[in-house]
Amino acid sequence: MVAAIIQARMGSTRLPGKSSHLLSGLSILEHIINRLQEVPEIDRIQLATTQAKTEAPLIKIAKNLKVNVFQGSEDNVLDRFVQAGKAIGAQHLVRVCGDNPLIDITLLRSLITAHIESNADYTVPGDQIPLGVGCEVVRLETLKNIGQQAHELKYQEHVTTWFHDHHDKFTITHVEPPTYLKNCPFRLTVDTPEDFALMEKIFSQLHPIPPSNLDIENVIKFLDTHPQVSALNSKIKQKDWRIKNQ
């Protein structure tokens, strides 16, 4: 069974409560759930958040959309992710970030299919793609074993870092993304006010109906032809988890 696990919480240093921010009348978390529900290879969707009372808005959104909720450790995200997968009996997990309302469905379907067919431990896009459109797929049993060994903070805070530091120990599958995503410079995640301003412009200009039905190839074409829009967050640097207090 394949489960999509959405990592989300209300706490954020650069844009607090970002997953609950509205785009075309729906929260970012709702957009994510709606897009995941369009992927037939996904059997279950679950929100994995913390035990803090402040997560109530996200929990309400998930339950309204009939999505399972798991509340776990705030600091040990790896353990939260593993326990969330175990709670619904999944064998394979799609790791979804709760600030990415423009997940590319074509790529995600390819990732899941390749992961299962290659019997991989970990499956990722094989080329550089815009931040925010991709996901990762991981075997839960492998992640459990990692959790028993990964005692450093960087591995507990960042679920799949162990694979990158010990790549020779695992079967890792790289999937070629669609052409329109390859080496594309745009930043399509929501981590700062500038990122959110870009998303607002995209949704308001492209008028998706229903609101979560944005085709990512059309988004790329729009940004290619509207450099003044893509410039809204072009100077934002992605936080490096190796450096504290960014």
PDB file of N, CA and C in Angstrom, residues 98-199:
ATOM      1  N   GLY A  98       4.230  20.268   3.239  1.00  0.00           N
ATOM      2  CA  GLY A  98       2.978  20.996   3.391  1.00  0.00           C
ATOM      3  C   GLY A  98       3.003  22.426   2.899  1.00  0.00           C
ATOM      4  N   ASP A  99       4.063  22.815   2.191  1.00  0.00           N
ATOM      5  CA  ASP A  99       4.126  24.166   1.630  1.00  0.00           C
ATOM      6  C   ASP A  99       4.272  24.138   0.106  1.00  0.00           C
ATOM      7  N   ASN A 100       3.864  23.016  -0.503  1.00  0.00           N
ATOM      8  CA  ASN A 100       4.020  22.858  -1.956  1.00  0.00           C
ATOM      9  C   ASN A 100       2.671  22.627  -2.643  1.00  0.00           C
ATOM     10  N   PRO A 101       1.930  23.699  -2.967  1.00  0.00           N
ATOM     11  CA  PRO A 101       0.606  23.530  -3.580  1.00  0.00           C
ATOM     12  C   PRO A 101       0.637  23.175  -5.058  1.00  0.00           C
ATOM     13  N   LEU A 102       1.835  23.120  -5.673  1.00  0.00           N
ATOM     14  CA  LEU A 102       1.926  22.846  -7.111  1.00  0.00           C
ATOM     15  C   LEU A 102       2.743  21.580  -7.384  1.00  0.00           C
ATOM     16  N   ILE A 103       2.427  20.510  -6.685  1.00  0.00           N
ATOM     17  CA  ILE A 103       3.052  19.217  -6.958  1.00  0.00           C
ATOM     18  C   ILE A 103       2.699  18.798  -8.386  1.00  0.00           C
ATOM     19  N   ASP A 104       3.702  18.347  -9.137  1.00  0.00           N
ATOM     20  CA  ASP A 104       3.443  17.910 -10.510  1.00  0.00           C
ATOM     21  C   ASP A 104       2.923  16.467 -10.495  1.00  0.00           C
ATOM     22  N   ILE A 105       1.686  16.295 -10.920  1.00  0.00           N
ATOM     23  CA  ILE A 105       1.046  14.982 -10.843  1.00  0.00           C
ATOM     24  C   ILE A 105       1.681  13.987 -11.800  1.00  0.00           C
ATOM     25  N   THR A 106       2.043  14.412 -12.996  1.00  0.00           N
ATOM     26  CA  THR A 106       2.685  13.511 -13.962  1.00  0.00           C
ATOM     27  C   THR A 106       3.979  12.944 -13.396  1.00  0.00           C
ATOM     28  N   LEU A 107       4.803  13.813 -12.825  1.00  0.00           N
ATOM     29  CA  LEU A 107       6.062  13.363 -12.224  1.00  0.00           C
ATOM     30  C   LEU A 107       5.802  12.431 -11.051  1.00  0.00           C
ATOM     31  N   LEU A 108       4.854  12.784 -10.195  1.00  0.00           N
ATOM     32  CA  LEU A 108       4.580  11.965  -9.018  1.00  0.00           C
ATOM     33  C   LEU A 108       4.139  10.562  -9.402  1.00  0.00           C
ATOM     34  N   ARG A 109       3.286  10.446 -10.398  1.00  0.00           N
ATOM     35  CA  ARG A 109       2.850   9.118 -10.841  1.00  0.00           C
ATOM     36  C   ARG A 109       4.041   8.299 -11.348  1.00  0.00           C
ATOM     37  N   SER A 110       4.946   8.946 -12.067  1.00  0.00           N
ATOM     38  CA  SER A 110       6.143   8.266 -12.577  1.00  0.00           C
ATOM     39  C   SER A 110       7.040   7.800 -11.433  1.00  0.00           C
ATOM     40  N   LEU A 111       7.176   8.640 -10.413  1.00  0.00           N
ATOM     41  CA  LEU A 111       8.012   8.287  -9.262  1.00  0.00           C
ATOM     42  C   LEU A 111       7.474   7.052  -8.546  1.00  0.00           C
ATOM     43  N   ILE A 112       6.165   7.025  -8.311  1.00  0.00           N
ATOM     44  CA  ILE A 112       5.578   5.886  -7.596  1.00  0.00           C
ATOM     45  C   ILE A 112       5.716   4.610  -8.429  1.00  0.00           C
ATOM     46  N   THR A 113       5.401   4.699  -9.712  1.00  0.00           N
ATOM     47  CA  THR A 113       5.481   3.517 -10.586  1.00  0.00           C
ATOM     48  C   THR A 113       6.899   2.971 -10.645  1.00  0.00           C
ATOM     49  N   ALA A 114       7.873   3.864 -10.828  1.00  0.00           N
ATOM     50  CA  ALA A 114       9.269   3.424 -10.908  1.00  0.00           C
ATOM     51  C   ALA A 114       9.742   2.839  -9.581  1.00  0.00           C
ATOM     52  N   HIS A 115       9.299   3.408  -8.489  1.00  0.00           N
ATOM     53  CA  HIS A 115       9.690   2.923  -7.163  1.00  0.00           C
ATOM     54  C   HIS A 115       9.234   1.485  -6.954  1.00  0.00           C
ATOM     55  N   ILE A 116       7.986   1.218  -7.299  1.00  0.00           N
ATOM     56  CA  ILE A 116       7.442  -0.132  -7.118  1.00  0.00           C
ATOM     57  C   ILE A 116       8.104  -1.108  -8.080  1.00  0.00           C
ATOM     58  N   GLU A 117       8.228  -0.716  -9.343  1.00  0.00           N
ATOM     59  CA  GLU A 117       8.789  -1.619 -10.359  1.00  0.00           C
ATOM     60  C   GLU A 117      10.258  -1.956 -10.105  1.00  0.00           C
ATOM     61  N   SER A 118      11.016  -1.011  -9.558  1.00  0.00           N
ATOM     62  CA  SER A 118      12.439  -1.242  -9.323  1.00  0.00           C
ATOM     63  C   SER A 118      12.726  -1.786  -7.930  1.00  0.00           C
ATOM     64  N   ASN A 119      11.661  -1.957  -7.133  1.00  0.00           N
ATOM     65  CA  ASN A 119      11.811  -2.466  -5.774  1.00  0.00           C
ATOM     66  C   ASN A 119      12.820  -1.624  -4.991  1.00  0.00           C
ATOM     67  N   ALA A 120      12.695  -0.317  -5.117  1.00  0.00           N
ATOM     68  CA  ALA A 120      13.678   0.607  -4.558  1.00  0.00           C
ATOM     69  C   ALA A 120      13.438   0.881  -3.077  1.00  0.00           C
ATOM     70  N   ASP A 121      14.509   1.334  -2.431  1.00  0.00           N
ATOM     71  CA  ASP A 121      14.388   1.863  -1.073  1.00  0.00           C
ATOM     72  C   ASP A 121      13.949   3.324  -1.107  1.00  0.00           C
ATOM     73  N   TYR A 122      14.398   4.024  -2.156  1.00  0.00           N
ATOM     74  CA  TYR A 122      14.220   5.472  -2.204  1.00  0.00           C
ATOM     75  C   TYR A 122      14.189   5.897  -3.669  1.00  0.00           C
ATOM     76  N   THR A 123      13.212   6.734  -4.031  1.00  0.00           N
ATOM     77  CA  THR A 123      13.057   7.141  -5.430  1.00  0.00           C
ATOM     78  C   THR A 123      12.863   8.654  -5.492  1.00  0.00           C
ATOM     79  N   VAL A 124      13.649   9.296  -6.378  1.00  0.00           N
ATOM     80  CA  VAL A 124      13.638  10.757  -6.494  1.00  0.00           C
ATOM     81  C   VAL A 124      13.754  11.158  -7.961  1.00  0.00           C
ATOM     82  N   PRO A 125      13.425  12.414  -8.290  1.00  0.00           N
ATOM     83  CA  PRO A 125      13.661  12.902  -9.654  1.00  0.00           C
ATOM     84  C   PRO A 125      15.151  12.873  -9.984  1.00  0.00           C
ATOM     85  N   GLY A 126      15.455  12.595 -11.238  1.00  0.00           N
ATOM     86  CA  GLY A 126      16.849  12.430 -11.649  1.00  0.00           C
ATOM     87  C   GLY A 126      17.514  13.689 -12.154  1.00  0.00           C
ATOM     88  N   ASP A 127      16.759  14.776 -12.326  1.00  0.00           N
ATOM     89  CA  ASP A 127      17.302  16.040 -12.801  1.00  0.00           C
ATOM     90  C   ASP A 127      16.842  17.166 -11.891  1.00  0.00           C
ATOM     91  N   GLN A 128      17.519  18.296 -12.000  1.00  0.00           N
ATOM     92  CA  GLN A 128      17.092  19.460 -11.236  1.00  0.00           C
ATOM     93  C   GLN A 128      15.743  19.946 -11.756  1.00  0.00           C
ATOM     94  N   ILE A 129      14.821  20.166 -10.819  1.00  0.00           N
ATOM     95  CA  ILE A 129      13.475  20.640 -11.165  1.00  0.00           C
ATOM     96  C   ILE A 129      13.122  21.802 -10.242  1.00  0.00           C
ATOM     97  N   PRO A 130      12.087  22.570 -10.554  1.00  0.00           N
ATOM     98  CA  PRO A 130      11.729  23.681  -9.668  1.00  0.00           C
ATOM     99  C   PRO A 130      11.438  23.206  -8.250  1.00  0.00           C
ATOM    100  N   LEU A 131      11.960  23.913  -7.275  1.00  0.00           N
ATOM    101  CA  LEU A 131      11.687  23.581  -5.889  1.00  0.00           C
ATOM    102  C   LEU A 131      10.195  23.692  -5.624  1.00  0.00           C
ATOM    103  N   GLY A 132       9.595  22.608  -5.108  1.00  0.00           N
ATOM    104  CA  GLY A 132       8.181  22.639  -4.768  1.00  0.00           C
ATOM    105  C   GLY A 132       7.285  21.777  -5.636  1.00  0.00           C
ATOM    106  N   VAL A 133       7.779  21.302  -6.784  1.00  0.00           N
ATOM    107  CA  VAL A 133       6.913  20.500  -7.660  1.00  0.00           C
ATOM    108  C   VAL A 133       7.131  19.000  -7.487  1.00  0.00           C
ATOM    109  N   GLY A 134       8.203  18.614  -6.818  1.00  0.00           N
ATOM    110  CA  GLY A 134       8.543  17.198  -6.716  1.00  0.00           C
ATOM    111  C   GLY A 134       8.229  16.599  -5.357  1.00  0.00           C
ATOM    112  N   CYS A 135       8.298  15.271  -5.297  1.00  0.00           N
ATOM    113  CA  CYS A 135       8.139  14.512  -4.055  1.00  0.00           C
ATOM    114  C   CYS A 135       9.217  13.438  -4.025  1.00  0.00           C
ATOM    115  N   GLU A 136       9.278  12.716  -2.921  1.00  0.00           N
ATOM    116  CA  GLU A 136      10.164  11.566  -2.792  1.00  0.00           C
ATOM    117  C   GLU A 136       9.320  10.357  -2.391  1.00  0.00           C
ATOM    118  N   VAL A 137       9.753   9.165  -2.795  1.00  0.00           N
ATOM    119  CA  VAL A 137       9.063   7.936  -2.411  1.00  0.00           C
ATOM    120  C   VAL A 137      10.053   7.052  -1.671  1.00  0.00           C
ATOM    121  N   VAL A 138       9.633   6.480  -0.561  1.00  0.00           N
ATOM    122  CA  VAL A 138      10.544   5.697   0.271  1.00  0.00           C
ATOM    123  C   VAL A 138       9.834   4.458   0.807  1.00  0.00           C
ATOM    124  N   ARG A 139      10.602   3.388   0.936  1.00  0.00           N
ATOM    125  CA  ARG A 139      10.081   2.147   1.538  1.00  0.00           C
ATOM    126  C   ARG A 139      10.048   2.327   3.060  1.00  0.00           C
ATOM    127  N   LEU A 140       8.908   2.065   3.673  1.00  0.00           N
ATOM    128  CA  LEU A 140       8.771   2.286   5.112  1.00  0.00           C
ATOM    129  C   LEU A 140       9.730   1.415   5.920  1.00  0.00           C
ATOM    130  N   GLU A 141       9.893   0.154   5.542  1.00  0.00           N
ATOM    131  CA  GLU A 141      10.773  -0.740   6.298  1.00  0.00           C
ATOM    132  C   GLU A 141      12.200  -0.206   6.328  1.00  0.00           C
ATOM    133  N   THR A 142      12.646   0.343   5.189  1.00  0.00           N
ATOM    134  CA  THR A 142      13.982   0.938   5.131  1.00  0.00           C
ATOM    135  C   THR A 142      14.070   2.138   6.056  1.00  0.00           C
ATOM    136  N   LEU A 143      13.033   2.957   6.057  1.00  0.00           N
ATOM    137  CA  LEU A 143      13.033   4.150   6.898  1.00  0.00           C
ATOM    138  C   LEU A 143      13.005   3.785   8.386  1.00  0.00           C
ATOM    139  N   LYS A 144      12.322   2.708   8.724  1.00  0.00           N
ATOM    140  CA  LYS A 144      12.341   2.226  10.116  1.00  0.00           C
ATOM    141  C   LYS A 144      13.763   1.890  10.552  1.00  0.00           C
ATOM    142  N   ASN A 145      14.483   1.165   9.684  1.00  0.00           N
ATOM    143  CA  ASN A 145      15.865   0.781   9.997  1.00  0.00           C
ATOM    144  C   ASN A 145      16.755   2.010  10.150  1.00  0.00           C
ATOM    145  N   ILE A 146      16.551   2.991   9.304  1.00  0.00           N
ATOM    146  CA  ILE A 146      17.317   4.231   9.411  1.00  0.00           C
ATOM    147  C   ILE A 146      17.033   4.913  10.741  1.00  0.00           C
ATOM    148  N   GLY A 147      15.757   4.931  11.133  1.00  0.00           N
ATOM    149  CA  GLY A 147      15.373   5.571  12.386  1.00  0.00           C
ATOM    150  C   GLY A 147      16.060   4.972  13.595  1.00  0.00           C
ATOM    151  N   GLN A 148      16.405   3.679  13.528  1.00  0.00           N
ATOM    152  CA  GLN A 148      17.085   3.019  14.632  1.00  0.00           C
ATOM    153  C   GLN A 148      18.567   3.383  14.699  1.00  0.00           C
ATOM    154  N   GLN A 149      19.101   3.910  13.582  1.00  0.00           N
ATOM    155  CA  GLN A 149      20.526   4.256  13.526  1.00  0.00           C
ATOM    156  C   GLN A 149      20.779   5.761  13.543  1.00  0.00           C
ATOM    157  N   ALA A 150      19.806   6.528  13.102  1.00  0.00           N
ATOM    158  CA  ALA A 150      20.006   7.958  12.874  1.00  0.00           C
ATOM    159  C   ALA A 150      19.771   8.750  14.157  1.00  0.00           C
ATOM    160  N   HIS A 151      20.825   8.961  14.924  1.00  0.00           N
ATOM    161  CA  HIS A 151      20.690   9.651  16.200  1.00  0.00           C
ATOM    162  C   HIS A 151      21.100  11.123  16.116  1.00  0.00           C
ATOM    163  N   GLU A 152      21.764  11.506  15.030  1.00  0.00           N
ATOM    164  CA  GLU A 152      22.144  12.911  14.876  1.00  0.00           C
ATOM    165  C   GLU A 152      20.921  13.750  14.523  1.00  0.00           C
ATOM    166  N   LEU A 153      20.936  14.993  14.994  1.00  0.00           N
ATOM    167  CA  LEU A 153      19.806  15.887  14.802  1.00  0.00           C
ATOM    168  C   LEU A 153      19.472  16.099  13.332  1.00  0.00           C
ATOM    169  N   LYS A 154      20.492  16.198  12.475  1.00  0.00           N
ATOM    170  CA  LYS A 154      20.239  16.491  11.058  1.00  0.00           C
ATOM    171  C   LYS A 154      19.442  15.373  10.393  1.00  0.00           C
ATOM    172  N   TYR A 155      19.600  14.144  10.868  1.00  0.00           N
ATOM    173  CA  TYR A 155      18.850  13.026  10.293  1.00  0.00           C
ATOM    174  C   TYR A 155      17.435  12.956  10.860  1.00  0.00           C
ATOM    175  N   GLN A 156      17.273  13.379  12.095  1.00  0.00           N
ATOM    176  CA  GLN A 156      15.942  13.356  12.705  1.00  0.00           C
ATOM    177  C   GLN A 156      15.075  14.499  12.200  1.00  0.00           C
ATOM    178  N   GLU A 157      15.690  15.626  11.872  1.00  0.00           N
ATOM    179  CA  GLU A 157      14.932  16.793  11.404  1.00  0.00           C
ATOM    180  C   GLU A 157      14.609  16.710   9.918  1.00  0.00           C
ATOM    181  N   HIS A 158      15.408  15.966   9.171  1.00  0.00           N
ATOM    182  CA  HIS A 158      15.263  15.917   7.710  1.00  0.00           C
ATOM    183  C   HIS A 158      15.191  14.450   7.278  1.00  0.00           C
ATOM    184  N   VAL A 159      13.994  14.034   6.920  1.00  0.00           N
ATOM    185  CA  VAL A 159      13.618  12.620   6.829  1.00  0.00           C
ATOM    186  C   VAL A 159      14.533  11.789   5.928  1.00  0.00           C
ATOM    187  N   THR A 160      14.927  12.304   4.778  1.00  0.00           N
ATOM    188  CA  THR A 160      15.647  11.466   3.804  1.00  0.00           C
ATOM    189  C   THR A 160      17.137  11.794   3.685  1.00  0.00           C
ATOM    190  N   THR A 161      17.658  12.612   4.589  1.00  0.00           N
ATOM    191  CA  THR A 161      19.078  12.985   4.508  1.00  0.00           C
ATOM    192  C   THR A 161      20.000  11.780   4.602  1.00  0.00           C
ATOM    193  N   TRP A 162      19.608  10.773   5.370  1.00  0.00           N
ATOM    194  CA  TRP A 162      20.445   9.575   5.548  1.00  0.00           C
ATOM    195  C   TRP A 162      20.742   8.912   4.204  1.00  0.00           C
ATOM    196  N   PHE A 163      19.770   8.900   3.314  1.00  0.00           N
ATOM    197  CA  PHE A 163      19.985   8.289   1.993  1.00  0.00           C
ATOM    198  C   PHE A 163      21.095   8.997   1.230  1.00  0.00           C
ATOM    199  N   HIS A 164      21.133  10.313   1.324  1.00  0.00           N
ATOM    200  CA  HIS A 164      22.133  11.079   0.577  1.00  0.00           C
ATOM    201  C   HIS A 164      23.535  10.893   1.162  1.00  0.00           C
ATOM    202  N   ASP A 165      23.604  10.702   2.469  1.00  0.00           N
ATOM    203  CA  ASP A 165      24.908  10.517   3.115  1.00  0.00           C
ATOM    204  C   ASP A 165      25.388   9.075   3.081  1.00  0.00           C
ATOM    205  N   HIS A 166      24.488   8.128   2.773  1.00  0.00           N
ATOM    206  CA  HIS A 166      24.851   6.698   2.739  1.00  0.00           C
ATOM    207  C   HIS A 166      24.260   6.042   1.489  1.00  0.00           C
ATOM    208  N   HIS A 167      24.360   6.727   0.367  1.00  0.00           N
ATOM    209  CA  HIS A 167      23.663   6.289  -0.853  1.00  0.00           C
ATOM    210  C   HIS A 167      24.123   4.928  -1.360  1.00  0.00           C
ATOM    211  N   ASP A 168      25.354   4.532  -1.014  1.00  0.00           N
ATOM    212  CA  ASP A 168      25.872   3.245  -1.493  1.00  0.00           C
ATOM    213  C   ASP A 168      25.261   2.059  -0.750  1.00  0.00           C
ATOM    214  N   LYS A 169      24.497   2.325   0.282  1.00  0.00           N
ATOM    215  CA  LYS A 169      23.906   1.249   1.089  1.00  0.00           C
ATOM    216  C   LYS A 169      22.487   0.892   0.653  1.00  0.00           C
ATOM    217  N   PHE A 170      21.947   1.607  -0.328  1.00  0.00           N
ATOM    218  CA  PHE A 170      20.533   1.453  -0.664  1.00  0.00           C
ATOM    219  C   PHE A 170      20.322   1.323  -2.169  1.00  0.00           C
ATOM    220  N   THR A 171      19.141   0.802  -2.514  1.00  0.00           N
ATOM    221  CA  THR A 171      18.698   0.835  -3.911  1.00  0.00           C
ATOM    222  C   THR A 171      17.950   2.132  -4.128  1.00  0.00           C
ATOM    223  N   ILE A 172      18.579   3.041  -4.877  1.00  0.00           N
ATOM    224  CA  ILE A 172      17.993   4.359  -5.125  1.00  0.00           C
ATOM    225  C   ILE A 172      17.682   4.490  -6.610  1.00  0.00           C
ATOM    226  N   THR A 173      16.437   4.819  -6.906  1.00  0.00           N
ATOM    227  CA  THR A 173      15.992   4.972  -8.290  1.00  0.00           C
ATOM    228  C   THR A 173      15.833   6.448  -8.627  1.00  0.00           C
ATOM    229  N   HIS A 174      16.381   6.845  -9.768  1.00  0.00           N
ATOM    230  CA  HIS A 174      16.249   8.224 -10.251  1.00  0.00           C
ATOM    231  C   HIS A 174      15.328   8.230 -11.468  1.00  0.00           C
ATOM    232  N   VAL A 175      14.328   9.087 -11.429  1.00  0.00           N
ATOM    233  CA  VAL A 175      13.313   9.131 -12.477  1.00  0.00           C
ATOM    234  C   VAL A 175      13.478  10.406 -13.308  1.00  0.00           C
ATOM    235  N   GLU A 176      13.467  10.222 -14.617  1.00  0.00           N
ATOM    236  CA  GLU A 176      13.572  11.384 -15.497  1.00  0.00           C
ATOM    237  C   GLU A 176      12.271  12.182 -15.429  1.00  0.00           C
ATOM    238  N   PRO A 177      12.356  13.468 -15.089  1.00  0.00           N
ATOM    239  CA  PRO A 177      11.134  14.276 -15.003  1.00  0.00           C
ATOM    240  C   PRO A 177      10.652  14.703 -16.378  1.00  0.00           C
ATOM    241  N   PRO A 178       9.413  15.186 -16.487  1.00  0.00           N
ATOM    242  CA  PRO A 178       8.927  15.712 -17.757  1.00  0.00           C
ATOM    243  C   PRO A 178       9.835  16.837 -18.264  1.00  0.00           C
ATOM    244  N   THR A 179       9.921  16.974 -19.575  1.00  0.00           N
ATOM    245  CA  THR A 179      10.823  17.955 -20.186  1.00  0.00           C
ATOM    246  C   THR A 179      10.586  19.362 -19.665  1.00  0.00           C
ATOM    247  N   TYR A 180       9.319  19.731 -19.452  1.00  0.00           N
ATOM    248  CA  TYR A 180       9.015  21.100 -19.045  1.00  0.00           C
ATOM    249  C   TYR A 180       9.542  21.447 -17.654  1.00  0.00           C
ATOM    250  N   LEU A 181       9.953  20.442 -16.878  1.00  0.00           N
ATOM    251  CA  LEU A 181      10.482  20.698 -15.541  1.00  0.00           C
ATOM    252  C   LEU A 181      12.007  20.724 -15.486  1.00  0.00           C
ATOM    253  N   LYS A 182      12.659  20.181 -16.489  1.00  0.00           N
ATOM    254  CA  LYS A 182      14.106  20.000 -16.420  1.00  0.00           C
ATOM    255  C   LYS A 182      14.852  21.331 -16.392  1.00  0.00           C
ATOM    256  N   ASN A 183      15.774  21.429 -15.415  1.00  0.00           N
ATOM    257  CA  ASN A 183      16.649  22.604 -15.299  1.00  0.00           C
ATOM    258  C   ASN A 183      15.877  23.921 -15.339  1.00  0.00           C
ATOM    259  N   CYS A 184      14.708  23.907 -14.738  1.00  0.00           N
ATOM    260  CA  CYS A 184      13.840  25.083 -14.703  1.00  0.00           C
ATOM    261  C   CYS A 184      14.149  25.871 -13.425  1.00  0.00           C
ATOM    262  N   PRO A 185      14.409  27.173 -13.515  1.00  0.00           N
ATOM    263  CA  PRO A 185      14.947  27.916 -12.374  1.00  0.00           C
ATOM    264  C   PRO A 185      13.923  28.410 -11.357  1.00  0.00           C
ATOM    265  N   PHE A 186      12.643  28.210 -11.606  1.00  0.00           N
ATOM    266  CA  PHE A 186      11.635  28.851 -10.763  1.00  0.00           C
ATOM    267  C   PHE A 186      11.518  28.188  -9.382  1.00  0.00           C
ATOM    268  N   ARG A 187      11.082  29.001  -8.438  1.00  0.00           N
ATOM    269  CA  ARG A 187      10.903  28.554  -7.052  1.00  0.00           C
ATOM    270  C   ARG A 187       9.400  28.479  -6.782  1.00  0.00           C
ATOM    271  N   LEU A 188       8.864  27.248  -6.654  1.00  0.00           N
ATOM    272  CA  LEU A 188       7.416  27.043  -6.553  1.00  0.00           C
ATOM    273  C   LEU A 188       7.020  26.391  -5.232  1.00  0.00           C
ATOM    274  N   THR A 189       7.703  26.813  -4.176  1.00  0.00           N
ATOM    275  CA  THR A 189       7.330  26.424  -2.826  1.00  0.00           C
ATOM    276  C   THR A 189       6.900  27.687  -2.091  1.00  0.00           C
ATOM    277  N   VAL A 190       6.315  27.535  -0.899  1.00  0.00           N
ATOM    278  CA  VAL A 190       5.870  28.699  -0.137  1.00  0.00           C
ATOM    279  C   VAL A 190       6.541  28.673   1.236  1.00  0.00           C
ATOM    280  N   ASP A 191       7.619  29.441   1.356  1.00  0.00           N
ATOM    281  CA  ASP A 191       8.362  29.484   2.610  1.00  0.00           C
ATOM    282  C   ASP A 191       8.535  30.915   3.112  1.00  0.00           C
ATOM    283  N   THR A 192       8.228  31.887   2.266  1.00  0.00           N
ATOM    284  CA  THR A 192       8.407  33.293   2.616  1.00  0.00           C
ATOM    285  C   THR A 192       7.229  34.115   2.076  1.00  0.00           C
ATOM    286  N   PRO A 193       7.061  35.351   2.547  1.00  0.00           N
ATOM    287  CA  PRO A 193       6.018  36.218   1.972  1.00  0.00           C
ATOM    288  C   PRO A 193       6.198  36.419   0.472  1.00  0.00           C
ATOM    289  N   GLU A 194       7.427  36.469  -0.007  1.00  0.00           N
ATOM    290  CA  GLU A 194       7.676  36.628  -1.435  1.00  0.00           C
ATOM    291  C   GLU A 194       7.192  35.411  -2.223  1.00  0.00           C
ATOM    292  N   ASP A 195       7.420  34.224  -1.660  1.00  0.00           N
ATOM    293  CA  ASP A 195       6.925  33.001  -2.305  1.00  0.00           C
ATOM    294  C   ASP A 195       5.405  33.021  -2.404  1.00  0.00           C
ATOM    295  N   PHE A 196       4.766  33.452  -1.317  1.00  0.00           N
ATOM    296  CA  PHE A 196       3.303  33.480  -1.306  1.00  0.00           C
ATOM    297  C   PHE A 196       2.769  34.505  -2.306  1.00  0.00           C
ATOM    298  N   ALA A 197       3.464  35.631  -2.430  1.00  0.00           N
ATOM    299  CA  ALA A 197       3.060  36.652  -3.412  1.00  0.00           C
ATOM    300  C   ALA A 197       3.113  36.084  -4.827  1.00  0.00           C
ATOM    301  N   LEU A 198       4.134  35.291  -5.113  1.00  0.00           N
ATOM    302  CA  LEU A 198       4.238  34.650  -6.427  1.00  0.00           C
ATOM    303  C   LEU A 198       3.065  33.701  -6.655  1.00  0.00           C
ATOM    304  N   MET A 199       2.747  32.893  -5.648  1.00  0.00           N
ATOM    305  CA  MET A 199       1.638  31.950  -5.774  1.00  0.00           C
ATOM    306  C   MET A 199       0.312  32.676  -5.987  1.00  0.00           C
TER     307      MET A 199
END
